[in-house]
Tab-separated table of C-alpha atoms and ligand atoms in Angstrom:
chain	number	residue	atom	x	y	z
A	226	UNK	CA	26.952	-6.130	23.204
A	227	UNK	CA	26.694	-9.927	23.424
A	228	UNK	CA	24.183	-10.970	26.051
A	229	UNK	CA	23.663	-14.489	27.349
A	230	UNK	CA	20.179	-14.968	28.817
A	231	UNK	CA	19.376	-17.749	31.270
A	232	UNK	CA	15.766	-18.553	32.044
A	233	UNK	CA	15.513	-21.400	34.552
A	234	UNK	CA	12.312	-23.251	35.370
A	235	UNK	CA	11.763	-26.170	37.706
A	236	UNK	CA	12.205	-28.773	34.969
A	237	UNK	CA	13.830	-26.914	32.068
A	238	UNK	CA	16.618	-24.416	31.546
A	239	UNK	CA	16.364	-22.204	28.491
A	240	UNK	CA	19.387	-20.163	27.434
A	241	UNK	CA	20.151	-17.947	24.466
A	242	UNK	CA	22.558	-15.331	23.126
A	243	UNK	CA	21.613	-12.008	21.509
A	244	UNK	CA	23.955	-9.477	20.020
A	245	UNK	CA	22.627	-5.921	20.289
A	246	UNK	CA	24.533	-3.344	18.280
A	247	UNK	CA	23.733	0.320	17.682
A	248	UNK	CA	22.643	3.112	19.999
A	249	UNK	CA	18.980	2.252	20.408
A	250	UNK	CA	17.025	-0.914	20.998
A	251	UNK	CA	15.301	-2.267	17.893
A	252	UNK	CA	11.472	-2.315	17.796
A	253	UNK	CA	11.357	-6.042	17.074
A	254	UNK	CA	13.188	-8.805	18.964
A	255	UNK	CA	16.475	-9.749	17.267
A	256	UNK	CA	17.295	-13.195	15.925
A	257	UNK	CA	19.084	-15.417	18.403
A	258	UNK	CA	22.741	-16.230	17.698
A	259	UNK	CA	22.478	-19.398	19.760
A	260	UNK	CA	19.830	-21.071	21.875
A	261	UNK	CA	19.842	-24.088	24.129
A	262	UNK	CA	17.313	-25.967	26.190
A	263	UNK	CA	17.989	-28.494	28.906
A	264	UNK	CA	15.127	-30.747	29.936
A	265	UNK	CA	15.540	-32.696	33.161
A	266	UNK	CA	12.242	-34.533	32.924
A	267	UNK	CA	12.794	-36.456	29.703
A	268	UNK	CA	14.499	-39.584	30.947
A	269	UNK	CA	15.180	-40.263	34.640
A	270	UNK	CA	18.819	-39.634	35.623
A	271	UNK	CA	19.595	-37.937	32.315
A	272	UNK	CA	19.302	-34.450	30.910
A	273	UNK	CA	18.357	-33.800	27.315
A	274	UNK	CA	20.213	-30.885	25.723
A	275	UNK	CA	19.077	-29.267	22.478
A	276	UNK	CA	21.157	-26.520	20.879
A	277	UNK	CA	20.422	-24.425	17.763
A	278	UNK	CA	22.359	-21.615	16.151
A	279	UNK	CA	21.356	-18.795	13.801
A	280	UNK	CA	23.390	-20.524	11.087
A	281	UNK	CA	21.141	-23.581	11.364
A	282	UNK	CA	23.547	-25.872	13.257
A	283	UNK	CA	21.736	-28.234	15.613
A	284	UNK	CA	22.791	-30.556	18.384
A	285	UNK	CA	20.751	-32.927	20.484
A	286	UNK	CA	22.213	-35.137	23.165
A	287	UNK	CA	21.393	-36.859	26.399
A	288	UNK	CA	23.935	-36.740	29.224
A	289	UNK	CA	23.908	-38.127	32.782
A	290	UNK	CA	22.306	-35.515	35.053
A	291	UNK	CA	24.736	-35.930	37.973
A	292	UNK	CA	24.423	-32.317	39.009
A	293	UNK	CA	22.554	-29.401	37.545
A	294	UNK	CA	25.718	-27.284	37.512
A	295	UNK	CA	27.629	-29.921	35.521
A	296	UNK	CA	24.852	-30.204	32.955
A	297	UNK	CA	24.774	-26.424	32.605
A	298	UNK	CA	28.560	-26.325	32.204
A	299	UNK	CA	28.201	-28.837	29.379
A	300	UNK	CA	25.497	-26.711	27.750
A	301	UNK	CA	27.617	-23.542	28.064
A	302	UNK	CA	30.542	-25.408	26.473
A	303	UNK	CA	28.553	-25.710	23.252
A	304	UNK	CA	28.753	-21.897	22.939
A	305	UNK	CA	32.494	-21.946	22.266
A	306	UNK	CA	33.149	-25.485	21.040
A	307	UNK	CA	32.052	-27.867	18.327
A	308	UNK	CA	29.570	-27.340	15.519
A	309	UNK	CA	27.354	-24.993	17.577
A	310	UNK	CA	30.199	-22.626	18.446
A	311	UNK	CA	29.203	-18.946	18.111
A	312	UNK	CA	31.998	-17.307	20.134
A	313	UNK	CA	35.671	-18.224	20.352
A	314	UNK	CA	36.010	-17.734	24.100
A	315	UNK	CA	33.693	-17.125	27.092
A	316	UNK	CA	35.114	-13.595	27.609
A	317	UNK	CA	33.262	-12.498	24.442
A	318	UNK	CA	30.038	-12.551	26.464
A	319	UNK	CA	29.592	-9.021	27.856
A	320	UNK	CA	26.693	-9.628	30.220
A	321	UNK	CA	24.650	-12.565	31.470
A	322	UNK	CA	20.995	-11.807	32.283
A	323	UNK	CA	18.999	-14.155	34.508
A	324	UNK	CA	15.284	-14.341	34.984
A	325	UNK	CA	14.861	-14.438	38.769
A	326	UNK	CA	11.340	-15.229	39.837
A	327	UNK	CA	11.081	-13.655	43.300
A	328	UNK	CA	12.767	-10.348	44.124
A	329	UNK	CA	10.804	-9.700	47.330
A	330	UNK	CA	10.257	-6.163	48.570
A	331	UNK	CA	13.814	-4.917	48.074
A	332	UNK	CA	14.241	-5.314	44.316
A	333	UNK	CA	12.150	-2.987	42.181
A	334	UNK	CA	14.363	-3.145	39.116
A	335	UNK	CA	17.063	-5.216	37.459
A	336	UNK	CA	20.389	-5.235	39.343
A	337	UNK	CA	23.955	-6.428	38.888
A	338	UNK	CA	24.354	-9.649	40.863
A	339	UNK	CA	26.566	-9.361	43.955
A	340	UNK	CA	26.975	-11.663	46.980
A	341	UNK	CA	24.154	-9.700	48.696
A	342	UNK	CA	21.833	-10.234	45.734
A	343	UNK	CA	22.639	-13.963	45.703
A	344	UNK	CA	21.843	-14.193	49.404
A	345	UNK	CA	18.540	-12.384	48.854
A	346	UNK	CA	17.616	-14.790	46.032
A	347	UNK	CA	18.439	-17.731	48.313
A	348	UNK	CA	16.441	-16.213	51.190
A	349	UNK	CA	13.422	-15.710	48.933
A	350	UNK	CA	13.503	-19.368	47.833
A	351	UNK	CA	10.942	-20.152	50.555
A	352	UNK	CA	8.456	-18.064	48.553
A	353	UNK	CA	9.331	-19.498	45.131
A	354	UNK	CA	10.714	-22.956	45.934
A	355	UNK	CA	10.365	-24.277	42.384
A	356	UNK	CA	12.219	-21.346	40.824
A	357	UNK	CA	14.615	-19.264	42.960
A	358	UNK	CA	16.967	-22.201	43.780
A	359	UNK	CA	17.195	-23.043	40.052
A	360	UNK	CA	17.935	-19.369	39.280
A	361	UNK	CA	20.737	-19.396	41.856
A	362	UNK	CA	22.225	-22.577	40.404
A	363	UNK	CA	22.265	-20.899	36.998
A	364	UNK	CA	24.150	-17.914	38.451
A	365	UNK	CA	26.681	-20.210	40.130
A	366	UNK	CA	27.169	-22.328	37.007
A	367	UNK	CA	28.028	-19.155	35.065
A	368	UNK	CA	30.462	-18.041	37.798
A	369	UNK	CA	32.224	-21.384	37.624
A	370	UNK	CA	32.234	-21.612	33.872
A	371	UNK	CA	32.425	-18.067	32.508
A	372	UNK	CA	34.492	-16.557	35.351
A	373	UNK	CA	34.128	-12.893	36.189
A	374	UNK	CA	31.513	-11.893	33.608
A	375	UNK	CA	28.938	-9.335	34.857
A	376	UNK	CA	25.636	-10.982	35.728
A	377	UNK	CA	22.283	-9.244	36.023
A	378	UNK	CA	19.137	-10.378	37.844
A	379	UNK	CA	15.908	-9.433	36.087
A	380	UNK	CA	13.075	-10.019	38.541
A	381	UNK	CA	9.647	-11.318	37.617
A	382	UNK	CA	8.243	-9.301	40.519
A	383	UNK	CA	9.822	-5.941	39.560
A	384	UNK	CA	7.208	-4.788	37.017
A	385	UNK	CA	4.535	-5.065	39.727
A	386	UNK	CA	6.535	-3.243	42.383
A	387	UNK	CA	4.435	-0.069	42.056
A	388	UNK	CA	1.076	-1.720	42.761
A	389	UNK	CA	-1.055	0.636	44.836
A	390	UNK	CA	-1.200	-0.433	48.510
A	391	UNK	CA	-4.922	-1.178	48.244
A	392	UNK	CA	-4.169	-3.795	45.567
A	393	UNK	CA	-0.975	-5.088	47.165
A	394	UNK	CA	-1.810	-5.389	50.849
A	395	UNK	CA	-3.766	-8.379	52.112
A	396	UNK	CA	-6.470	-7.610	54.643
A	397	UNK	CA	-4.808	-9.700	57.375
A	398	UNK	CA	-3.262	-8.229	60.542
A	399	UNK	CA	-1.119	-5.121	60.072
A	400	UNK	CA	1.973	-7.139	61.101
A	401	UNK	CA	1.816	-8.793	57.697
A	402	UNK	CA	2.609	-5.442	56.097
A	403	UNK	CA	5.655	-5.109	58.349
A	404	UNK	CA	6.709	-8.681	57.586
A	405	UNK	CA	6.571	-8.108	53.813
A	406	UNK	CA	3.536	-10.389	53.392
A	407	UNK	CA	1.904	-8.638	50.427
A	408	UNK	CA	1.015	-9.159	46.789
A	409	UNK	CA	4.216	-9.169	44.717
A	410	UNK	CA	2.858	-10.510	41.424
A	411	UNK	CA	4.850	-12.554	38.886
A	412	UNK	CA	5.328	-13.010	35.112
A	413	UNK	CA	6.429	-9.358	35.269
A	414	UNK	CA	9.019	-9.742	32.496
A	415	UNK	CA	6.372	-11.157	30.150
A	416	UNK	CA	3.765	-8.549	31.178
A	417	UNK	CA	6.301	-5.752	30.633
A	418	UNK	CA	7.253	-7.050	27.174
A	419	UNK	CA	3.599	-7.521	26.151
A	420	UNK	CA	2.598	-4.080	27.421
A	421	UNK	CA	5.303	-2.414	25.293
A	422	UNK	CA	4.535	-4.610	22.314
A	423	UNK	CA	0.785	-3.929	22.607
A	424	UNK	CA	1.395	-0.167	22.590
A	425	UNK	CA	3.625	-0.611	19.526
A	426	UNK	CA	0.988	-2.681	17.666
A	427	UNK	CA	-1.723	-0.162	18.569
A	428	UNK	CA	0.523	2.728	17.485
A	429	UNK	CA	-0.044	4.389	20.859
A	430	UNK	CA	2.118	5.650	23.662
A	431	UNK	CA	2.257	3.016	26.431
A	432	UNK	CA	1.520	5.701	29.025
A	433	UNK	CA	-1.857	6.374	27.389
A	434	UNK	CA	-3.285	2.840	27.066
A	435	UNK	CA	-5.216	0.729	29.542
A	436	UNK	CA	-4.455	-2.949	29.056
A	437	UNK	CA	-5.365	-6.286	30.568
A	438	UNK	CA	-2.689	-8.849	29.798
A	439	UNK	CA	-3.669	-12.498	30.110
A	440	UNK	CA	-0.491	-14.581	30.461
A	441	UNK	CA	-1.899	-18.101	30.146
A	442	UNK	CA	0.819	-20.762	30.176
A	443	UNK	CA	1.393	-23.527	32.691
A	444	UNK	CA	1.356	-20.713	35.211
A	445	UNK	CA	-1.378	-18.126	34.580
A	446	UNK	CA	-1.727	-14.512	35.635
A	447	UNK	CA	-3.445	-11.307	34.582
A	448	UNK	CA	-2.018	-7.818	34.870
A	449	UNK	CA	-3.884	-4.514	34.622
A	450	UNK	CA	-1.668	-1.850	33.027
A	451	UNK	CA	-2.267	1.895	33.345
A	452	UNK	CA	0.218	4.735	32.775
A	453	UNK	CA	2.741	2.106	31.652
A	454	UNK	CA	2.670	0.339	35.022
A	455	UNK	CA	1.070	-2.725	36.514
A	456	UNK	CA	-1.647	-1.473	38.882
A	457	UNK	CA	-3.197	-4.832	39.700
A	458	UNK	CA	-2.397	-8.489	39.120
A	459	UNK	CA	-3.769	-11.885	40.076
A	460	UNK	CA	-0.703	-13.696	41.415
A	461	UNK	CA	0.165	-12.660	44.930
A	462	UNK	CA	2.669	-13.265	47.706
A	463	UNK	CA	3.602	-16.401	45.773
A	464	UNK	CA	2.856	-17.580	42.191
A	465	UNK	CA	-0.032	-19.646	43.585
A	466	UNK	CA	-2.696	-16.941	43.830
A	467	UNK	CA	-5.357	-16.000	41.284
A	468	UNK	CA	-6.334	-17.941	38.165
A	469	UNK	CA	-6.681	-21.705	37.842
A	470	UNK	CA	-3.447	-23.007	36.245
A	471	UNK	CA	-2.000	-26.188	34.733
A	472	UNK	CA	-1.336	-27.900	38.040
A	473	UNK	CA	-1.715	-25.024	40.528
A	474	UNK	CA	-5.037	-24.283	42.191
A	475	UNK	CA	-4.908	-20.497	42.057
A	476	UNK	CA	-6.906	-18.733	44.784
A	477	UNK	CA	-8.862	-20.986	47.115
A	478	UNK	CA	-10.667	-20.197	50.359
A	479	UNK	CA	-7.868	-20.136	52.986
A	480	UNK	CA	-10.326	-21.864	55.312
A	481	UNK	CA	-9.824	-25.008	53.211
A	482	UNK	CA	-6.196	-25.134	54.343
A	483	UNK	CA	-7.215	-24.825	58.009
A	484	UNK	CA	-9.734	-27.613	57.421
A	485	UNK	CA	-7.104	-29.885	55.824
A	486	UNK	CA	-4.636	-29.202	58.628
A	487	UNK	CA	-7.237	-29.904	61.331
A	488	UNK	CA	-9.164	-32.807	59.853
A	489	UNK	CA	-6.473	-34.673	57.930
A	490	UNK	CA	-3.344	-33.593	59.752
A	491	UNK	CA	-1.765	-32.656	56.393
A	492	UNK	CA	1.899	-31.695	56.547
A	493	UNK	CA	3.269	-28.509	54.994
A	494	UNK	CA	4.855	-30.561	52.195
A	495	UNK	CA	1.557	-32.318	51.476
A	496	UNK	CA	-0.292	-29.003	51.256
A	497	UNK	CA	2.441	-27.587	49.036
A	498	UNK	CA	2.243	-30.592	46.759
A	499	UNK	CA	-1.552	-30.543	46.550
A	500	UNK	CA	-1.791	-26.829	45.766
A	501	UNK	CA	1.199	-26.547	43.406
A	502	UNK	CA	1.296	-29.905	41.647
A	503	UNK	CA	-1.964	-31.814	42.020
A	504	UNK	CA	-4.556	-29.080	41.445
A	505	UNK	CA	-5.689	-26.900	38.540
A	506	UNK	CA	-6.422	-28.521	35.171
A	507	UNK	CA	-4.512	-31.637	36.221
A	508	UNK	CA	-6.222	-31.987	39.588
A	509	UNK	CA	-9.784	-31.520	38.346
A	510	UNK	CA	-9.465	-33.462	35.074
A	511	UNK	CA	-7.224	-36.254	36.415
A	512	UNK	CA	-5.735	-36.219	32.903
A	513	UNK	CA	-3.108	-33.562	32.388
A	514	UNK	CA	-1.944	-30.022	33.047
A	515	UNK	CA	-1.736	-29.514	29.292
A	516	UNK	CA	-4.648	-27.650	27.715
A	517	UNK	CA	-4.237	-29.593	24.462
A	518	UNK	CA	-4.972	-32.856	26.252
A	519	UNK	CA	-7.905	-31.294	28.112
A	520	UNK	CA	-9.431	-30.176	24.780
A	521	UNK	CA	-8.814	-33.622	23.294
A	522	UNK	CA	-10.504	-35.335	26.263
A	523	UNK	CA	-13.497	-32.953	26.034
A	524	UNK	CA	-13.923	-33.874	22.377
A	525	UNK	CA	-14.131	-37.506	23.513
A	526	UNK	CA	-16.866	-36.659	26.028
A	527	UNK	CA	-14.767	-36.709	29.218
A	528	UNK	CA	-16.867	-34.951	31.877
A	529	UNK	CA	-14.000	-34.168	34.278
A	530	UNK	CA	-12.056	-32.505	31.453
A	531	UNK	CA	-15.206	-30.482	30.677
A	532	UNK	CA	-15.480	-29.461	34.341
A	533	UNK	CA	-11.801	-28.422	34.391
A	534	UNK	CA	-12.408	-26.285	31.289
A	535	UNK	CA	-15.570	-24.721	32.760
A	536	UNK	CA	-13.775	-23.720	35.967
A	537	UNK	CA	-10.773	-22.396	34.002
A	538	UNK	CA	-13.011	-20.193	31.847
A	539	UNK	CA	-15.192	-19.080	34.778
A	540	UNK	CA	-12.143	-17.926	36.724
A	541	UNK	CA	-10.535	-16.270	33.728
A	542	UNK	CA	-13.682	-14.190	33.124
A	543	UNK	CA	-14.033	-13.493	36.844
A	544	UNK	CA	-10.525	-12.044	37.099
A	545	UNK	CA	-10.741	-10.124	33.814
A	546	UNK	CA	-13.805	-8.485	35.376
A	547	UNK	CA	-11.760	-7.674	38.481
A	548	UNK	CA	-8.935	-6.123	36.413
A	549	UNK	CA	-11.531	-4.107	34.460
A	550	UNK	CA	-12.835	-2.650	37.696
A	551	UNK	CA	-9.305	-1.729	38.812
A	552	UNK	CA	-8.622	-0.019	35.481
A	553	UNK	CA	-11.990	1.723	35.152
A	554	UNK	CA	-11.983	1.108	31.394
A	555	UNK	CA	-10.068	-0.809	28.766
A	556	UNK	CA	-8.313	-0.158	25.460
A	557	UNK	CA	-6.999	-3.660	24.731
A	558	UNK	CA	-7.281	-7.181	26.056
A	559	UNK	CA	-4.042	-9.086	25.350
A	560	UNK	CA	-3.534	-12.861	25.219
A	561	UNK	CA	-0.083	-14.403	25.522
A	562	UNK	CA	1.922	-17.558	26.510
A	563	UNK	CA	1.270	-21.208	25.555
A	564	UNK	CA	-2.510	-21.273	25.996
A	565	UNK	CA	-3.145	-17.569	25.338
A	566	UNK	CA	-1.251	-17.666	22.043
A	567	UNK	CA	-2.355	-21.061	20.771
A	568	UNK	CA	-5.846	-21.765	21.997
A	569	UNK	CA	-8.597	-19.891	20.096
A	570	UNK	CA	-11.344	-21.463	22.241
A	571	UNK	CA	-9.950	-19.933	25.446
A	572	UNK	CA	-9.785	-16.504	23.808
A	573	UNK	CA	-13.321	-16.825	22.451
A	574	UNK	CA	-14.719	-18.000	25.798
A	575	UNK	CA	-13.005	-15.169	27.688
A	576	UNK	CA	-14.189	-12.499	25.245
A	577	UNK	CA	-17.772	-13.752	25.062
A	578	UNK	CA	-18.471	-12.573	28.614
A	579	UNK	CA	-17.610	-8.978	27.689
A	580	UNK	CA	-19.620	-8.525	24.503
A	581	UNK	CA	-22.023	-6.328	26.536
A	582	UNK	CA	-19.182	-3.759	26.607
A	583	UNK	CA	-19.012	-3.777	22.816
A	584	UNK	CA	-15.899	-5.985	22.801
A	585	UNK	CA	-16.149	-8.096	19.635
A	586	UNK	CA	-13.826	-10.871	18.573
A	587	UNK	CA	-13.331	-11.527	14.848
A	588	UNK	CA	-13.779	-15.308	14.785
A	589	UNK	CA	-11.889	-15.677	11.465
A	590	UNK	CA	-8.848	-13.819	12.746
A	591	UNK	CA	-9.059	-15.693	16.047
A	592	UNK	CA	-8.985	-19.073	14.327
A	593	UNK	CA	-5.974	-18.464	12.069
A	594	UNK	CA	-2.951	-18.705	14.363
A	595	UNK	CA	-2.666	-14.971	15.046
A	596	UNK	CA	0.740	-13.641	16.147
A	597	UNK	CA	1.258	-10.034	17.228
A	598	UNK	CA	-1.993	-8.910	15.654
A	599	UNK	CA	-5.360	-7.421	16.537
A	600	UNK	CA	-8.147	-10.021	16.373
A	601	UNK	CA	-11.050	-7.706	17.253
A	602	UNK	CA	-13.634	-6.702	14.635
A	603	UNK	CA	-13.200	-3.205	13.226
A	604	UNK	CA	-16.228	-1.936	15.198
A	605	UNK	CA	-15.166	-3.482	18.523
A	606	UNK	CA	-14.963	-0.915	21.354
A	607	UNK	CA	-11.905	-2.706	22.758
A	608	UNK	CA	-8.956	-4.080	20.757
A	609	UNK	CA	-8.059	-7.754	21.324
A	610	UNK	CA	-4.423	-8.664	20.720
A	611	UNK	CA	-2.508	-11.933	20.572
A	612	UNK	CA	1.167	-11.361	21.360
A	613	UNK	CA	3.960	-13.892	21.287
A	614	UNK	CA	5.728	-13.239	24.568
A	615	UNK	CA	9.491	-12.769	24.393
A	616	UNK	CA	10.721	-12.944	27.965
A	617	UNK	CA	14.309	-13.675	26.944
A	618	UNK	CA	14.412	-10.671	24.642
A	619	UNK	CA	13.030	-8.474	27.438
A	620	UNK	CA	15.775	-9.770	29.772
A	621	UNK	CA	18.402	-8.919	27.127
A	622	UNK	CA	16.845	-5.432	26.774
A	623	UNK	CA	16.985	-4.927	30.539
A	624	UNK	CA	20.722	-5.807	30.502
A	625	UNK	CA	21.257	-3.404	27.618
A	626	UNK	CA	19.355	-0.582	29.417
A	627	UNK	CA	21.487	-1.099	32.537
A	628	UNK	CA	24.779	-0.680	30.674
A	629	UNK	CA	24.200	1.520	27.653
B	2032	ADP	P1	5.268	-22.105	30.882
B	2032	ADP	O1	4.353	-21.455	31.878
B	2032	ADP	O2	5.809	-23.420	31.356
B	2032	ADP	O3	6.293	-21.185	30.263
B	2032	ADP	P2	4.006	-22.095	28.258
B	2032	ADP	O4	3.739	-20.636	28.137
B	2032	ADP	O5	4.993	-22.708	27.351
B	2032	ADP	O6	4.276	-22.529	29.746
B	2032	ADP	O7	2.612	-22.834	28.073
B	2032	ADP	C1	2.556	-24.224	28.188
B	2032	ADP	C2	1.134	-24.635	27.990
B	2032	ADP	O8	0.636	-24.082	26.766
B	2032	ADP	C3	0.978	-26.134	27.812
B	2032	ADP	O9	0.849	-26.778	29.020
B	2032	ADP	C4	-0.286	-26.225	26.986
B	2032	ADP	O10	-1.376	-26.340	27.893
B	2032	ADP	C5	-0.385	-24.899	26.284
B	2032	ADP	N1	-0.270	-25.026	24.824
B	2032	ADP	C6	0.849	-25.017	24.069
B	2032	ADP	N2	0.540	-25.153	22.766
B	2032	ADP	C7	-0.795	-25.234	22.695
B	2032	ADP	C8	-1.741	-25.387	21.650
B	2032	ADP	N3	-1.341	-25.495	20.381
B	2032	ADP	N4	-3.038	-25.424	21.979
B	2032	ADP	C9	-3.448	-25.312	23.254
B	2032	ADP	N5	-2.623	-25.175	24.278
B	2032	ADP	C10	-1.317	-25.143	24.028
């Protein structure tokens, strides 16, 4: 089965092709036949396209970004034409899997995309304005370019759809429950992959391990996993809740928003911009949303970068503590995504707060670019894993599970 995976963000579009053969899914992610990345932020009015194939062919070009759909059509063309060709015609693709960020209350698992599903994704764009519209454009670009191929929506909210009510329902008026205002949680595809991978690395059955997964990228969230399911998570009704992130605030006192509306007459768009784009590491440091630049500025004595780091670490520990309480115990603490995988200082700072539980980080292992390994000392009471998240592979697996 040849599966094209599309993973659309607000400023980039990642795409890849896997071929899964055989009757069972392999334990390890397969090598990509083809992968492409479109970056809309590189050069105003242009899109940068980078394509790589398993055979080592590479292509890099910049094209006018007249419309997102046109740029995507151009990217999809490289699948069946030119030096990066890996199939002879679009009909060789059996399924296209899309990461869709918000599935709302109706979608608890991956589904084949129909007109109804498209309308639901569009309707839910108010809750994930940076993502759902881009996901929909990806679906439409495939319809226009690859014709009648079956498309599947894999929702970032689905893995959290069995949160207990006490964790999912906000203590507002009961009407909120009826209106679907509840904690949905996000990064579900990554949390699901990491949970399975963690169980595999530990040599345990997923149903028997209690995990806290720290997905720390530009967006950050924790998930508490018990009996193979997410039972608590830090993102909420939208991807804005919980931890401090690259440019998102995470949870803030809702009274602050009332204050801003009353005292400064802020518009909805201004509030949205402040909370989603001008807060977090970027907002506090005034430097960047990128943890590498924050670390660099700290080493040069920048006090705002230091403050941003201190808040980031404080909140990470705070929410790990909350997930611990929800789980009532812990077998492994898992770090993943850009910061979680690459920043040993974040891992060390998070773990330090829990040494009283007997959780012990091996500083040697932590420092040496760990990938899919245990970095706890042998006498640690809790394992500490670093896992390279493979969202695209998990999307391909979901497509495979739906059809095989
Ligand atoms: P996204 O949420 O956009 O998928 P990623 O998971 O790719 O984000 O994480 C991006 C972030 O990872 C960057 O903003 C940067 O802060 C961080 N990052 C990437 N590489 C490193 C590194 N070597 N050291 C520290 N942080 C890193």
